[in-house]
mmCIF file with all atom_site columns, C-alpha atoms in Angstrom:
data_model
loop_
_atom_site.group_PDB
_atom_site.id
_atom_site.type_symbol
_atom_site.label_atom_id
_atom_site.label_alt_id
_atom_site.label_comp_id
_atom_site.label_asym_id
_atom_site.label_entity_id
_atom_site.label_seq_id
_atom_site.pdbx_PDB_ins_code
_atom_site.Cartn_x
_atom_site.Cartn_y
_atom_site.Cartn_z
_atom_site.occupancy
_atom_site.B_iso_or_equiv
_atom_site.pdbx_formal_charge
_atom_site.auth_seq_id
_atom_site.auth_comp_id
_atom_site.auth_asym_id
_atom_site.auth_atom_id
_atom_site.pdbx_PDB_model_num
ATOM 1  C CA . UNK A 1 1  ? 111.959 157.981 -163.766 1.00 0.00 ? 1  UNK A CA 1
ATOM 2  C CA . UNK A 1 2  ? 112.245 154.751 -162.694 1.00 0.00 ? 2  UNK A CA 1
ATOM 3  C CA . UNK A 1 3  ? 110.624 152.070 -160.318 1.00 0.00 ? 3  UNK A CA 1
ATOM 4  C CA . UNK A 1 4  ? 112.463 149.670 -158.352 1.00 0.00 ? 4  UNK A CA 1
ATOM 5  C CA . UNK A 1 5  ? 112.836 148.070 -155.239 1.00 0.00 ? 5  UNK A CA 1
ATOM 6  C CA . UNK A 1 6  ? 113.281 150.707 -151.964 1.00 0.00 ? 6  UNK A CA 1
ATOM 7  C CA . UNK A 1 7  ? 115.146 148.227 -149.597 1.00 0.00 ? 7  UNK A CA 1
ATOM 8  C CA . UNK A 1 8  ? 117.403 147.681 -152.509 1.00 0.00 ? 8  UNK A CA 1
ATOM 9  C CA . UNK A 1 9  ? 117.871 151.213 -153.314 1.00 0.00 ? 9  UNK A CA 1
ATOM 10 C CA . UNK A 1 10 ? 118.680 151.730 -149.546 1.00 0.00 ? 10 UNK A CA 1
ATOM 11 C CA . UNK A 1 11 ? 120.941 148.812 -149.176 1.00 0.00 ? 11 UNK A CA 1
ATOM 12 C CA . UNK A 1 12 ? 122.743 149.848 -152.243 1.00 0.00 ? 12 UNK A CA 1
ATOM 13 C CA . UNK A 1 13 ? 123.185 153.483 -150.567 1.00 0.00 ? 13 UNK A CA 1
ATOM 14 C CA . UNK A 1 14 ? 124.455 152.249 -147.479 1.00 0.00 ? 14 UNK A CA 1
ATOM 15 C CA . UNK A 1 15 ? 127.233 149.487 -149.022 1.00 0.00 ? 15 UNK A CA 1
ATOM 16 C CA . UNK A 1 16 ? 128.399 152.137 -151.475 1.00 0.00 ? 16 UNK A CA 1
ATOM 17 C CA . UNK A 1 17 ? 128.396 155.030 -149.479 1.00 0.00 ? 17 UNK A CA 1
ATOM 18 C CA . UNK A 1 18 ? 126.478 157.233 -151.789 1.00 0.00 ? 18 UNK A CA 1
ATOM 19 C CA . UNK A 1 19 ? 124.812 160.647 -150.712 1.00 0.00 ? 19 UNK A CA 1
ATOM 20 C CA . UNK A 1 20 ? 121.631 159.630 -152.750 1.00 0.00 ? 20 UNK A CA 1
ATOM 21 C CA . UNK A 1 21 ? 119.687 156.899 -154.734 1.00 0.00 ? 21 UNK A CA 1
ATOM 22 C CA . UNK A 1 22 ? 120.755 158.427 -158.265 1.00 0.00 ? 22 UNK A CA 1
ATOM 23 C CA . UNK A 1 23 ? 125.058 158.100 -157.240 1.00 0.00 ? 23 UNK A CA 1
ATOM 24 C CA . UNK A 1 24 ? 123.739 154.725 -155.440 1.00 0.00 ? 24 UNK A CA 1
ATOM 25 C CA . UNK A 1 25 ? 122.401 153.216 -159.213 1.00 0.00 ? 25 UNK A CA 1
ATOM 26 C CA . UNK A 1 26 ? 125.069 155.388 -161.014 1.00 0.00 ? 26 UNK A CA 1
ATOM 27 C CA . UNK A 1 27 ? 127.919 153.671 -158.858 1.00 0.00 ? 27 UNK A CA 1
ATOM 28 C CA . UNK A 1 28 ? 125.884 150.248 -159.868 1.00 0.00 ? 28 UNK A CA 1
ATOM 29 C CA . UNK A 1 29 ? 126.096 149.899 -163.295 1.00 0.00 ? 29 UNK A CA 1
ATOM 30 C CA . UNK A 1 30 ? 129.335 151.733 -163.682 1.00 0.00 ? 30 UNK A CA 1
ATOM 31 C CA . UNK A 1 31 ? 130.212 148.207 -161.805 1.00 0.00 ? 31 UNK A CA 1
ATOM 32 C CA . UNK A 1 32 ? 128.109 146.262 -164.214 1.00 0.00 ? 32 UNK A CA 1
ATOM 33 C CA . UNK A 1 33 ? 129.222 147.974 -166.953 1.00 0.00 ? 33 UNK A CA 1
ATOM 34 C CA . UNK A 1 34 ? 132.791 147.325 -166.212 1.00 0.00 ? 34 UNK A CA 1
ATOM 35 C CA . UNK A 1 35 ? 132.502 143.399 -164.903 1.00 0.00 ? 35 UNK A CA 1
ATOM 36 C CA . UNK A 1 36 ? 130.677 142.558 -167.942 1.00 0.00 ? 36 UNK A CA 1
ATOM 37 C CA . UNK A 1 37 ? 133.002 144.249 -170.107 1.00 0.00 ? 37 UNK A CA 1
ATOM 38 C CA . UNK A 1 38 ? 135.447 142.828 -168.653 1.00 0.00 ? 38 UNK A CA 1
ATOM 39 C CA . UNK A 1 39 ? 133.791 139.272 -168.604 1.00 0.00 ? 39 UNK A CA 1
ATOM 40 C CA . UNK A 1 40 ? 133.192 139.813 -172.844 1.00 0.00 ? 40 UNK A CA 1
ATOM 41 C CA . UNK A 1 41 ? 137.048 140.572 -172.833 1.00 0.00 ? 41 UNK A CA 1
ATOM 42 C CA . UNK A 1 42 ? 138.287 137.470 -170.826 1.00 0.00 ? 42 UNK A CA 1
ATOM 43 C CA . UNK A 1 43 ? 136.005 135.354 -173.734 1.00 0.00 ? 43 UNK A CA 1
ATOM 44 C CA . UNK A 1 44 ? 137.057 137.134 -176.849 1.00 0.00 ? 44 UNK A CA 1
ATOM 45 C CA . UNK A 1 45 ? 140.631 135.819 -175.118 1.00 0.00 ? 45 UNK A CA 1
ATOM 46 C CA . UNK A 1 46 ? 139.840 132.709 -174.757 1.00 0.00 ? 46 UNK A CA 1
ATOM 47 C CA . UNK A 1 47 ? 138.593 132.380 -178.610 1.00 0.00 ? 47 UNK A CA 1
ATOM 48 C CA . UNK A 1 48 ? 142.687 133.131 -179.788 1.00 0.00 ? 48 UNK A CA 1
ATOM 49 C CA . UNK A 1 49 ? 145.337 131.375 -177.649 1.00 0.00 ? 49 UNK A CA 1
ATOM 50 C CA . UNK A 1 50 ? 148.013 133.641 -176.964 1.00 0.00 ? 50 UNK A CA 1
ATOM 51 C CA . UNK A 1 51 ? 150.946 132.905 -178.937 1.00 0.00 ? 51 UNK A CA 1
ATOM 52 C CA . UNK A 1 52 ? 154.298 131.868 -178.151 1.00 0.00 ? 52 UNK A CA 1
ATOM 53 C CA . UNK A 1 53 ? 155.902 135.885 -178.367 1.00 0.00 ? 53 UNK A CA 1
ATOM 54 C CA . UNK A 1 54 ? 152.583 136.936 -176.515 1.00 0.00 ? 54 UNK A CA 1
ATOM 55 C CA . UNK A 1 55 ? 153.359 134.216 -174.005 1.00 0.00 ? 55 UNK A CA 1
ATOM 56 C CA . UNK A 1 56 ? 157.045 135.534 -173.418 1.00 0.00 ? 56 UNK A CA 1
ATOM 57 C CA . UNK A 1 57 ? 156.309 138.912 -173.434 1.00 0.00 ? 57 UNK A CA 1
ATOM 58 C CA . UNK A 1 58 ? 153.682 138.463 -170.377 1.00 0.00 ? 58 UNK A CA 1
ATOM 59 C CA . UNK A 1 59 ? 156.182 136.386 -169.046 1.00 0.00 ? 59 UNK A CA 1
ATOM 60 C CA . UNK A 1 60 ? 159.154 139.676 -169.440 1.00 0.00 ? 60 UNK A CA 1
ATOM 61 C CA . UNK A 1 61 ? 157.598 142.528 -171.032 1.00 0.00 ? 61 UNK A CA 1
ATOM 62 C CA . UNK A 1 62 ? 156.650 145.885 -170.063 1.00 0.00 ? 62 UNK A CA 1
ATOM 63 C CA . UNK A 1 63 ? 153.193 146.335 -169.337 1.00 0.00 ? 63 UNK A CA 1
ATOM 64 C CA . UNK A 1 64 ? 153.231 149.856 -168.529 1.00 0.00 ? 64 UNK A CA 1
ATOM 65 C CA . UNK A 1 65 ? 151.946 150.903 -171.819 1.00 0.00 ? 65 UNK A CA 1
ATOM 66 C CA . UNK A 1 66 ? 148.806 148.715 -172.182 1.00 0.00 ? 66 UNK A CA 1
ATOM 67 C CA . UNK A 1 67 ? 145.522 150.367 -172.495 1.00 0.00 ? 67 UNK A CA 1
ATOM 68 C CA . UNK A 1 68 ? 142.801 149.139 -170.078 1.00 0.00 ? 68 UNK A CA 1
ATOM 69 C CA . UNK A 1 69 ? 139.763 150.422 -171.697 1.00 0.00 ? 69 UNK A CA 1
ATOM 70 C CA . UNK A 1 70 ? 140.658 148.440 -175.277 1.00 0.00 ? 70 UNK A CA 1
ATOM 71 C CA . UNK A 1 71 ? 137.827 146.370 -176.452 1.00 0.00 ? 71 UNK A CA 1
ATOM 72 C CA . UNK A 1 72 ? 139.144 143.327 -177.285 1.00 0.00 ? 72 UNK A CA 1
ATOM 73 C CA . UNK A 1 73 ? 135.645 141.643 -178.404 1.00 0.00 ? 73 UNK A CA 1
ATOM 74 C CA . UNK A 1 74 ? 135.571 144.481 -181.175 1.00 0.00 ? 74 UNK A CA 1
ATOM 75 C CA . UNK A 1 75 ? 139.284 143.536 -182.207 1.00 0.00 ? 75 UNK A CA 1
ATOM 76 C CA . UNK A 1 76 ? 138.918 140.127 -182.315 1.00 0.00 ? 76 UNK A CA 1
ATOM 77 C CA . UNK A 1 77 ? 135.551 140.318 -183.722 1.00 0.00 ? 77 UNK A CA 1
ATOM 78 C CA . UNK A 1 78 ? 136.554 138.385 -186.592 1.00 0.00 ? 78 UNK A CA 1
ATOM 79 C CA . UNK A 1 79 ? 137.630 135.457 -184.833 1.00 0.00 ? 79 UNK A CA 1
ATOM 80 C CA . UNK A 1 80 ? 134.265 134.380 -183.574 1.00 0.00 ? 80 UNK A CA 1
#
């Protein structure tokens, strides 16, 4: 159980789509779960420049075999 704010619930409902208040908050912090994962990614980055073979192979690599869900604040924990 818990308590929050109806005309937020409802407004949440009706911009997602969701049958019900529980997909409604479910579909929410999926969302915040990703965009702040994906906000701790961008910074763990930011903390190694890319070097210059990282550089080319953005620039002319494949990138068909990168994995999305890879946690690069964990793998570049060190760094910090």
């Amino acid at each position: 159980t818990i308590t929050m704010d109806r005309e937020k619930a409802a407004a949440a409902r009706k911009l997602s789509g969701a049958a019900s208040t529980s997909e409604a908050v479910d579909i929410a912090l999926d969302a915040l779960i990703s965009r702040e994962q994906l906000r701790r990614d961008i910074a763990a980055y930011k903390r190694i420049p890319p070097t210059a073979e990282e550089i080319w192979l953005a620039d002319h690599g494949s990138h068909g075999d990168l994995d999305d869900d890879v946690d690069w604040e964990l793998l570049y924990a060190d760094a910090k």
